[in-house]
mmCIF file of C-alpha atoms in Angstrom:
data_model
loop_
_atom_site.group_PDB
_atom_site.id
_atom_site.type_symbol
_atom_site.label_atom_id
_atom_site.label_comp_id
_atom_site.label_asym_id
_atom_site.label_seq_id
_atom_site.Cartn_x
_atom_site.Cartn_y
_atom_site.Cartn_z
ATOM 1 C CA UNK E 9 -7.084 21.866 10.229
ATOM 2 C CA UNK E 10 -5.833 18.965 8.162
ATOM 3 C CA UNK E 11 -7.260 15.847 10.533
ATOM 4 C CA UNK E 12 -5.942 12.304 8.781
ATOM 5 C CA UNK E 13 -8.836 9.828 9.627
ATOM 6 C CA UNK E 14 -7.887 6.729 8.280
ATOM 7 C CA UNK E 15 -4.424 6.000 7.388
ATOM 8 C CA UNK E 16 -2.373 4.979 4.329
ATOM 9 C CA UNK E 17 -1.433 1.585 4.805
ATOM 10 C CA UNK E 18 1.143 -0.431 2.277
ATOM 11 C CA UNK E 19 -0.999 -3.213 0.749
ATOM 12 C CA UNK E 20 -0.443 -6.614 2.123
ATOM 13 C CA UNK E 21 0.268 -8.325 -1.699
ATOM 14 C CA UNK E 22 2.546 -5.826 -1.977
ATOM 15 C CA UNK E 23 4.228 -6.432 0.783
ATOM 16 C CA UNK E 24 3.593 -10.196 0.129
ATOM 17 C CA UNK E 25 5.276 -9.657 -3.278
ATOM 18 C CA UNK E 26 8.275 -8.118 -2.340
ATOM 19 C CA UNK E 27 8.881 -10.346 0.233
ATOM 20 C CA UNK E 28 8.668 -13.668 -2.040
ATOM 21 C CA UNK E 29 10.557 -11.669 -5.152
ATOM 22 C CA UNK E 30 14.252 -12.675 -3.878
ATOM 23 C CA UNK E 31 13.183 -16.404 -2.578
ATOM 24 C CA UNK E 32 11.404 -17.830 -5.123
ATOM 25 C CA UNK E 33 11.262 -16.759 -9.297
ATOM 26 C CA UNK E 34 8.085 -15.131 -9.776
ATOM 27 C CA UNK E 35 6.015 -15.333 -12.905
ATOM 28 C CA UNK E 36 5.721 -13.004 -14.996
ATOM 29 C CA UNK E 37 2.132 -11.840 -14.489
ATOM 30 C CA UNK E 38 3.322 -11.517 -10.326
ATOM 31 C CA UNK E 39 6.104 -9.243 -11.434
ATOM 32 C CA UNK E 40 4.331 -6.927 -13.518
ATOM 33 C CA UNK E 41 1.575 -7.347 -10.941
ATOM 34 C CA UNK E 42 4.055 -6.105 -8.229
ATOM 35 C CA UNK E 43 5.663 -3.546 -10.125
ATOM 36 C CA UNK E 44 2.148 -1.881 -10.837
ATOM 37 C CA UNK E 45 1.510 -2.298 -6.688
ATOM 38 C CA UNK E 46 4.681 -0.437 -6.122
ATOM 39 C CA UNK E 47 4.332 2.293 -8.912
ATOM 40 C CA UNK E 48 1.207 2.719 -7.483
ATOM 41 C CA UNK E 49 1.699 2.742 -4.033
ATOM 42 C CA UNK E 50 4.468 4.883 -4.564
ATOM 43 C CA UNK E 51 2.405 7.542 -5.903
ATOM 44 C CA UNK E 52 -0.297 7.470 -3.136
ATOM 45 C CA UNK E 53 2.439 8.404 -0.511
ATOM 46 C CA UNK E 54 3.674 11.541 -2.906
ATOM 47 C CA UNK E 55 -0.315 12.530 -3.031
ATOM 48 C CA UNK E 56 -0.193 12.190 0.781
ATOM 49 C CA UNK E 57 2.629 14.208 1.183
ATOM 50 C CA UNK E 58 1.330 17.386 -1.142
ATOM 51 C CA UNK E 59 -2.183 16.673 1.163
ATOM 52 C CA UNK E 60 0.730 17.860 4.138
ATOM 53 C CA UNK E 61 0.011 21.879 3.056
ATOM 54 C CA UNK E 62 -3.542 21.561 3.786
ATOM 55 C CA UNK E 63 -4.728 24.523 6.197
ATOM 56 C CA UNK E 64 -8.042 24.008 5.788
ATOM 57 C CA UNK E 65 -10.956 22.048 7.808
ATOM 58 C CA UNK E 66 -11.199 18.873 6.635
ATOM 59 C CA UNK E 67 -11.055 15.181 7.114
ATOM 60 C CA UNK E 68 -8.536 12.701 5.019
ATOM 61 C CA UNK E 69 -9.605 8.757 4.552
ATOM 62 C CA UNK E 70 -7.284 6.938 2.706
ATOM 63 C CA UNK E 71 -7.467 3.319 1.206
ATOM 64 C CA UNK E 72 -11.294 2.536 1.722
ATOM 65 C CA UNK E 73 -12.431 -0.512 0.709
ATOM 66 C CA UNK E 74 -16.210 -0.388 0.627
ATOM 67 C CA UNK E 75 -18.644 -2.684 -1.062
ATOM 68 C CA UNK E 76 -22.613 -1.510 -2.175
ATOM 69 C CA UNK E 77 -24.962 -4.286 -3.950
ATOM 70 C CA UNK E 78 -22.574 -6.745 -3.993
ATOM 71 C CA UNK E 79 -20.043 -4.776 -5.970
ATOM 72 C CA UNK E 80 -16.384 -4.060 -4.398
ATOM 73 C CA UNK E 81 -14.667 -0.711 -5.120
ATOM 74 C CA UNK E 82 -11.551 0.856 -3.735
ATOM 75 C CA UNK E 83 -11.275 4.504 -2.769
ATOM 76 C CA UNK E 84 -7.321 6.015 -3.059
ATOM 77 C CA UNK E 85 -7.803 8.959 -1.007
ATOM 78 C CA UNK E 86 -11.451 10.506 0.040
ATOM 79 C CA UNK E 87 -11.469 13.929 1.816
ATOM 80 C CA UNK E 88 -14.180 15.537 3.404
ATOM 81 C CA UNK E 89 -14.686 19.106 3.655
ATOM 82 C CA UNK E 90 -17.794 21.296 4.258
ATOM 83 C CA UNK E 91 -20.577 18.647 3.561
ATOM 84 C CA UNK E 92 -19.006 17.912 0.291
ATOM 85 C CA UNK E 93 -16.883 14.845 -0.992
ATOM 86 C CA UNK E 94 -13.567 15.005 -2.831
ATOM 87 C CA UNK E 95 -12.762 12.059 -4.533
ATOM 88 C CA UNK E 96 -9.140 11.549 -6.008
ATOM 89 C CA UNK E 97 -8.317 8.698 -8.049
ATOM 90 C CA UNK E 98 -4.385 8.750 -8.172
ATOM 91 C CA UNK E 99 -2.151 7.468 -11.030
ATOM 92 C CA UNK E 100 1.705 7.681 -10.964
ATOM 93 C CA UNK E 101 1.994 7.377 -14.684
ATOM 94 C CA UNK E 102 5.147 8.536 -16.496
ATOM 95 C CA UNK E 103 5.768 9.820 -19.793
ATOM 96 C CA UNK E 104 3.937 11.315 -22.566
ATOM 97 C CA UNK E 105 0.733 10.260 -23.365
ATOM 98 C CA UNK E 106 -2.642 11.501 -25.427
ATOM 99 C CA UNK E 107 -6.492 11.569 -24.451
ATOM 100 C CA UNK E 108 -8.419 11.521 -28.110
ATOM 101 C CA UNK E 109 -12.370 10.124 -28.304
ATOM 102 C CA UNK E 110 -12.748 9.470 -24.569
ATOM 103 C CA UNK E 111 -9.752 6.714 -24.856
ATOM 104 C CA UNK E 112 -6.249 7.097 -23.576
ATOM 105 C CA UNK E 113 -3.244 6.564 -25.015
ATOM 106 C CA UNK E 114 0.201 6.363 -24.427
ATOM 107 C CA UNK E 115 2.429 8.270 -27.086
ATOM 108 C CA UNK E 116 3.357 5.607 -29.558
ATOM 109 C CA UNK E 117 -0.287 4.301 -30.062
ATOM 110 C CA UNK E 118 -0.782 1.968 -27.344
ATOM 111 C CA UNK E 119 -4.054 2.305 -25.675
ATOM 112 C CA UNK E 120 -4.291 1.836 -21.942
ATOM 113 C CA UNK E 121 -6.857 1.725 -19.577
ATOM 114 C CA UNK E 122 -8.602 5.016 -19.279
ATOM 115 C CA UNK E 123 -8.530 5.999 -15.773
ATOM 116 C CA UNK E 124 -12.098 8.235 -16.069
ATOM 117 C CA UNK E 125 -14.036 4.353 -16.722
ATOM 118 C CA UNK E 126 -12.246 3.317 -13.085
ATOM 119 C CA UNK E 127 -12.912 6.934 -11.500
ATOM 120 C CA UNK E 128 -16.563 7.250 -13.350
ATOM 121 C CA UNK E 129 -16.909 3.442 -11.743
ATOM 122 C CA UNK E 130 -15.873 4.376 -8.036
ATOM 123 C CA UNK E 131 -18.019 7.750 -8.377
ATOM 124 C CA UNK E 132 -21.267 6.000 -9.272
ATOM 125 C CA UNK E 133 -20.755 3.030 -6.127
ATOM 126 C CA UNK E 134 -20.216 5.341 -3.904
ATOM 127 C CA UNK E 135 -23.031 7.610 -4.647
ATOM 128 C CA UNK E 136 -24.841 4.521 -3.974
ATOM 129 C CA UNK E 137 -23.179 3.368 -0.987
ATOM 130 C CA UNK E 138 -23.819 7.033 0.362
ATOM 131 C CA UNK E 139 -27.672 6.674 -0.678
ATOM 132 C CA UNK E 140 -28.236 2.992 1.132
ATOM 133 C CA UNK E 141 -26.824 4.600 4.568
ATOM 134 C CA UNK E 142 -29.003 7.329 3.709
ATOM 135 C CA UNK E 143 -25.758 9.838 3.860
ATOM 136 C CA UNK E 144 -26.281 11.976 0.552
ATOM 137 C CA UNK E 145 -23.384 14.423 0.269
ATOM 138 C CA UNK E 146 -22.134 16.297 -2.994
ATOM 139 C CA UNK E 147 -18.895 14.502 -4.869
ATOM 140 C CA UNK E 148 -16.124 16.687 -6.893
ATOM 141 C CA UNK E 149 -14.193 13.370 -8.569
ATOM 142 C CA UNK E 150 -10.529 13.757 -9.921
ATOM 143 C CA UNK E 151 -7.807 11.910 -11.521
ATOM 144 C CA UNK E 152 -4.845 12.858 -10.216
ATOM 145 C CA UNK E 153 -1.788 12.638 -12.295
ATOM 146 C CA UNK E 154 0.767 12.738 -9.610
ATOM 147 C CA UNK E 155 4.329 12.383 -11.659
ATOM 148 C CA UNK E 156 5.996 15.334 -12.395
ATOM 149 C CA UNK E 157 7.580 13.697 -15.467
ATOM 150 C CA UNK E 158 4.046 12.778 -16.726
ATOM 151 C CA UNK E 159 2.539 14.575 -20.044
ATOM 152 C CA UNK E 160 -1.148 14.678 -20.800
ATOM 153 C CA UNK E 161 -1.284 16.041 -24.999
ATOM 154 C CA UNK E 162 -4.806 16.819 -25.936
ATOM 155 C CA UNK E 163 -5.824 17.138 -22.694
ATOM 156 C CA UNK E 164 -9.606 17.669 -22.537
ATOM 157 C CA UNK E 165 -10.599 20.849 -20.398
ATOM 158 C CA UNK E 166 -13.859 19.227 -19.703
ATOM 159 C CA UNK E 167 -12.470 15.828 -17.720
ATOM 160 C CA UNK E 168 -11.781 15.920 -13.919
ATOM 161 C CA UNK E 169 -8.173 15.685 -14.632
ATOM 162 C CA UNK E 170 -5.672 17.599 -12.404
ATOM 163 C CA UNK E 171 -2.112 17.465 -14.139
ATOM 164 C CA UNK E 172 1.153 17.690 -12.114
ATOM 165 C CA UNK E 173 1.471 21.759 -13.079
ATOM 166 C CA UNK E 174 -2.012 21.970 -11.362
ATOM 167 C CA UNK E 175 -1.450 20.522 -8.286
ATOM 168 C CA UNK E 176 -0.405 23.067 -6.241
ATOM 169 C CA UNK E 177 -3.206 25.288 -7.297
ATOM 170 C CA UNK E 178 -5.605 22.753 -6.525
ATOM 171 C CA UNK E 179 -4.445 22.816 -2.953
ATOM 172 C CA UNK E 180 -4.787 26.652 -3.041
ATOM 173 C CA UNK E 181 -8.153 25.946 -4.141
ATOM 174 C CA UNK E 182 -8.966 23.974 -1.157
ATOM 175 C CA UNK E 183 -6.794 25.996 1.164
ATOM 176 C CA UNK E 184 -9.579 29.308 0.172
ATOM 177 C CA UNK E 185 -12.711 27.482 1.990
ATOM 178 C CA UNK E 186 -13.549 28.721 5.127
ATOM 179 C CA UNK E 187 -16.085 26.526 6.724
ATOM 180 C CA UNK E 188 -15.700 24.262 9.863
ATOM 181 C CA UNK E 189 -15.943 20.378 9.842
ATOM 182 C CA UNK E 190 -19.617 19.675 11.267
ATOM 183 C CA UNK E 191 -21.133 16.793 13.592
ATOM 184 C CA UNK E 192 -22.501 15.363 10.251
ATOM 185 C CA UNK E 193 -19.312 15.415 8.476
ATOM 186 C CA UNK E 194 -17.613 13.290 11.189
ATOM 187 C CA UNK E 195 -20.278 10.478 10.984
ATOM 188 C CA UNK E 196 -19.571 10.434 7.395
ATOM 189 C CA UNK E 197 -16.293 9.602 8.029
ATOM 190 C CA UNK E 198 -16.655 6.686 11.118
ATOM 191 C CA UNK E 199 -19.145 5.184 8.729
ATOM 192 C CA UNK E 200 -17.181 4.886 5.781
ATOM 193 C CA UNK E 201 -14.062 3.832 8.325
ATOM 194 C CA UNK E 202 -16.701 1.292 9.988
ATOM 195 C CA UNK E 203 -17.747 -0.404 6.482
ATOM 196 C CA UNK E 204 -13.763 -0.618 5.201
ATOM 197 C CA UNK E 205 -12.980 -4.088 4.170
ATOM 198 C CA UNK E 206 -9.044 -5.369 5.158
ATOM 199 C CA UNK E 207 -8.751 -7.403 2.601
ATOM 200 C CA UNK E 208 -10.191 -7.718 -0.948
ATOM 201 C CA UNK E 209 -12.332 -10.820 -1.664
ATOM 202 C CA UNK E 210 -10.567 -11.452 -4.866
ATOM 203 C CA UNK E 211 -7.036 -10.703 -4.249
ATOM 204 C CA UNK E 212 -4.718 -12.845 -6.245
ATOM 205 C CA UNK E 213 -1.648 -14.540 -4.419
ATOM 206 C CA UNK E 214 0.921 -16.617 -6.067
ATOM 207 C CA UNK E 215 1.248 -20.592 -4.739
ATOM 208 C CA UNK E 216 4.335 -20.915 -2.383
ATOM 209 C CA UNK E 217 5.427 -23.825 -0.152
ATOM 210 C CA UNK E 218 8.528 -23.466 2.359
ATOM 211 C CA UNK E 219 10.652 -26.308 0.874
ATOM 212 C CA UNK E 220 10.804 -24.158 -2.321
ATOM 213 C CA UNK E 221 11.470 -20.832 -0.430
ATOM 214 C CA UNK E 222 15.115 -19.733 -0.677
ATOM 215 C CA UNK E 223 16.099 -19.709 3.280
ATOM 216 C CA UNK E 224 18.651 -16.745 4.614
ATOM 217 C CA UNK E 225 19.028 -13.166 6.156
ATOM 218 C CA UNK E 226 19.085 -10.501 3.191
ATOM 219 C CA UNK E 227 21.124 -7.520 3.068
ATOM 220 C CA UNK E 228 18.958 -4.417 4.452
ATOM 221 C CA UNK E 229 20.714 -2.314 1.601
ATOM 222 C CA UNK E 230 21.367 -4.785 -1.293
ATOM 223 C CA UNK E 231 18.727 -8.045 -0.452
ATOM 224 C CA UNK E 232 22.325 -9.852 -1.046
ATOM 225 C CA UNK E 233 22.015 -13.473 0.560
ATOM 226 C CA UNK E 234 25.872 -12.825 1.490
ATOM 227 C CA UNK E 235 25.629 -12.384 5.098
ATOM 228 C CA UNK E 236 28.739 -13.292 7.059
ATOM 229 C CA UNK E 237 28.441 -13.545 10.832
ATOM 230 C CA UNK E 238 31.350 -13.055 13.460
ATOM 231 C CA UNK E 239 31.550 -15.205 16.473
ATOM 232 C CA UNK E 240 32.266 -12.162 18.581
ATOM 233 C CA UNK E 241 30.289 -9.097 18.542
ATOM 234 C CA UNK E 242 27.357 -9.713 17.516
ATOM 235 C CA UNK E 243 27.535 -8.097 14.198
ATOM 236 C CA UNK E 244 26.759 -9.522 10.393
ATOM 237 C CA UNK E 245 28.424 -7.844 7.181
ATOM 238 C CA UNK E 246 27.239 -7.992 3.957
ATOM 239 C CA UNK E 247 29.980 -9.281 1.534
ATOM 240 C CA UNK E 248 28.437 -7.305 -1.442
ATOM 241 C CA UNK E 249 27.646 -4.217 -0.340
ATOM 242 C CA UNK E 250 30.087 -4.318 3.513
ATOM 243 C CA UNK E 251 26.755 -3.102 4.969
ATOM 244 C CA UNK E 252 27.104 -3.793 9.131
ATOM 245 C CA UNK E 253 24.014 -4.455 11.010
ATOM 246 C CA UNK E 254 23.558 -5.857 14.339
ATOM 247 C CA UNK E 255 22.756 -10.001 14.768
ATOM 248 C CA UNK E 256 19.549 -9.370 16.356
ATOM 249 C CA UNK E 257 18.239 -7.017 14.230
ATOM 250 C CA UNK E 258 19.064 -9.007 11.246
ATOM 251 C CA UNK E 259 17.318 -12.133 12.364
ATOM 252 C CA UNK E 260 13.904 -9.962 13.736
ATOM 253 C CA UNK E 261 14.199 -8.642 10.075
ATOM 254 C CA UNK E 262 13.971 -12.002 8.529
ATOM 255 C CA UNK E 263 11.682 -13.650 11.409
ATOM 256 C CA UNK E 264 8.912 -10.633 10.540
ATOM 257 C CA UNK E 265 9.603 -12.065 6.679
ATOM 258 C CA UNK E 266 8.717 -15.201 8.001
ATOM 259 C CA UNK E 267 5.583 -14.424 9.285
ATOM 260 C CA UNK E 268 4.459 -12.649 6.327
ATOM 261 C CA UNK E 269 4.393 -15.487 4.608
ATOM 262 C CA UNK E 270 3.631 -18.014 6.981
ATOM 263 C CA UNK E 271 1.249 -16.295 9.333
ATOM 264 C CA UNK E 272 -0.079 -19.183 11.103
ATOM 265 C CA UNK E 273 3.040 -20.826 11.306
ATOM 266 C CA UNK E 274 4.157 -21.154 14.927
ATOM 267 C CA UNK E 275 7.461 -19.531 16.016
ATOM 268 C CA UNK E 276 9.845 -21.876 17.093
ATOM 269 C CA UNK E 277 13.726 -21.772 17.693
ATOM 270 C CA UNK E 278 14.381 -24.816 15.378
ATOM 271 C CA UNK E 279 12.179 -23.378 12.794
ATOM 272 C CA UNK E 280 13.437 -19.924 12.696
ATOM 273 C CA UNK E 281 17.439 -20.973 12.863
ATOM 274 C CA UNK E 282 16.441 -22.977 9.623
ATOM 275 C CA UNK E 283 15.061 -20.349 8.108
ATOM 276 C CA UNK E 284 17.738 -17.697 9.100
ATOM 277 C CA UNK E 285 20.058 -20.235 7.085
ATOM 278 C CA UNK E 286 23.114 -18.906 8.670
ATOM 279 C CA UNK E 287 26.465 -19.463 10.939
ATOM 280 C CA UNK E 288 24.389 -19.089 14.391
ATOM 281 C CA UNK E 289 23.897 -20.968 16.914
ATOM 282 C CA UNK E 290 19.927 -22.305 18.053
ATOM 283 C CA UNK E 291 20.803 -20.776 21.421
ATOM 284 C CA UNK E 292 21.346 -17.354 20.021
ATOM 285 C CA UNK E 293 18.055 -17.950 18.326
ATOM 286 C CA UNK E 294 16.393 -18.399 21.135
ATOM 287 C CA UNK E 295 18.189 -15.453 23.007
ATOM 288 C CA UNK E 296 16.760 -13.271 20.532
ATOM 289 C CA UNK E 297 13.291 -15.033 20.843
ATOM 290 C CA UNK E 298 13.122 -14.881 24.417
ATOM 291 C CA UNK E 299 13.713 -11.340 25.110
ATOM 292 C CA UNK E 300 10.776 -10.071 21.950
ATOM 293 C CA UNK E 301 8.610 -12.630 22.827
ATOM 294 C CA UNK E 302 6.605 -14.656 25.422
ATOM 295 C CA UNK E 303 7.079 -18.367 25.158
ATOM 296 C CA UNK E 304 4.592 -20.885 25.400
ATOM 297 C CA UNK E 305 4.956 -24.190 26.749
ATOM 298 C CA UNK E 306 8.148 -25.858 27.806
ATOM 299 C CA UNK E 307 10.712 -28.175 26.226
ATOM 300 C CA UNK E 308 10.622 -29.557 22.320
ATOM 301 C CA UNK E 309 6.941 -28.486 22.364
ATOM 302 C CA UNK E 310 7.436 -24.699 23.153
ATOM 303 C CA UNK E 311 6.664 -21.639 20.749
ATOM 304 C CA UNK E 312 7.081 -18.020 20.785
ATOM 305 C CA UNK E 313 4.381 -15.576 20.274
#
């Protein structure tokens, strides 16, 4: 039985990102940044889903983020079945693209980054990190190439590379064992959930200050900034789209923004009507405030948390 240990959770600069993408112009390097977070991210959940058909014994971890001798590496999805490691390095590339002298390419001649050096990479630390907690346990590493519109020409029969057409085969494959998840296998996997990191150490944010923060409620559909507000009812249209949504949803929507990016900012009325930007009044604010969270002290020094 298919047991998900560890969760898939969307990375924080992602959601960082995509937050601070329709307030404030990012540079170039934090859009191509975020677009590789989201490409990649995207692909993780389609791996998770095709992990859904799993019948067999085993134990998922996903998003591990382990260090070993002072080295940092990142696991996309580990699975655990009958003493033995699986470890899948996922890439949502599209297109056509060739594998010739142990260096990838894409199809016009531009050579990327081969994904074997990052799997081969992850592979050896964890071997390590296995042998210092004195946990030695067989690893089957593959690539997974998870896009059904990607193309691998000259692919090597020799690499750890499991192509789109493959994929359901490979979870045949694991569907055939028949063994039962043991005591040992289960400390495997509380260790390596024990020894995840949240955060990386080196994680790159942009700067951002709140003055130069566009303020507002976005559209749930389009991100517009055209939100109109009627004084009855309780209701706010978007003018672009004519999406409907309730006040209080809108403004919990654009509070939880706010505390993305401000995290140890305290909630207050004054501050969050400024930042909604839009034709309310501070006592609806504070409606909203008071009945989703508890306030703390009383009068112009009061906060919500």
């Amino acid at each position: 039985m298919l047991l998900i240990y560890k969760e898939r959770q969307e990375p924080s600069q992602l959601v960082l990102l995509r937050t601070l993408k329709s307030r404030m112009a990012l540079s170039k390097l934090d859009q191509q940044t975020y677009y590789n977070l989201s490409k990649g991210y995207e692909g993780e959940r389609l791996f998770d889903a095709l992990l859904q058909d799993l019948k067999c014994d085993c134990l998922v971890l996903n998003d591990l983020l382990l260090k070993v001798n002072n080295q940092t590496f990142q696991v996309d999805t580990l699975l655990i079945l009958n003493n033995q490691i699986h470890l899948f390095e996922i890439k949502n590339y599209k297109g056509d693209f060739y594998f010739e002298s142990d260096r990838f390419f894409q199809k016009d001649g531009t050579e990327i980054f081969n994904p074997l050096t990052q799997l081969q990479r992850t592979e050896s630390l964890l071997r390590q990190w296995l042998t210092h907690y004195q946990l030695p346990t067989s690893i089957q590493p593959s690539v997974i190439f998870i896009n059904p519109e990607f193309t691998l020409y000259k692919a090597p029969l020799d690499k750890p590379f499991i192509l789109p057409t493959q994929l359901n085969q490979l979870i045949k494959n694991l569907n055939y064992e028949q063994f039962t998840l043991n005591q040992r296998d289960k400390e495997l996997a509380g260790k390596l959930v024990a020894e995840h990191m949240p955060e990386h150490p080196l994680q790159q944010l942009p700067a951002y200050e709140y003055p130069n923060l566009k303020k507002g409620v976005k559209c749930f559909i389009c991100e517009s900034f055209s939100i109109s507000s009627t004084k009855y009812g309780g209701i706010v249209t978007c003018t672009s789209c004519g999406y409907k949504e309730k006040i209080e949803i809108a403004i919990l929507r654009t509070l939880k923004e706010f505390k993305i990016l401000f995290p140890l900012e305290n909630i207050t009325t004054s501050k969050i009507h400024e930042w909604c930007h839009m034709d309310t009044s501070k006592k609806t604010i504070q409606r909203i405030l008071e009945k989703h969270f508890s306030k703390i002290g009383s009068k112009r020094w009061s906060y919500y948390s």
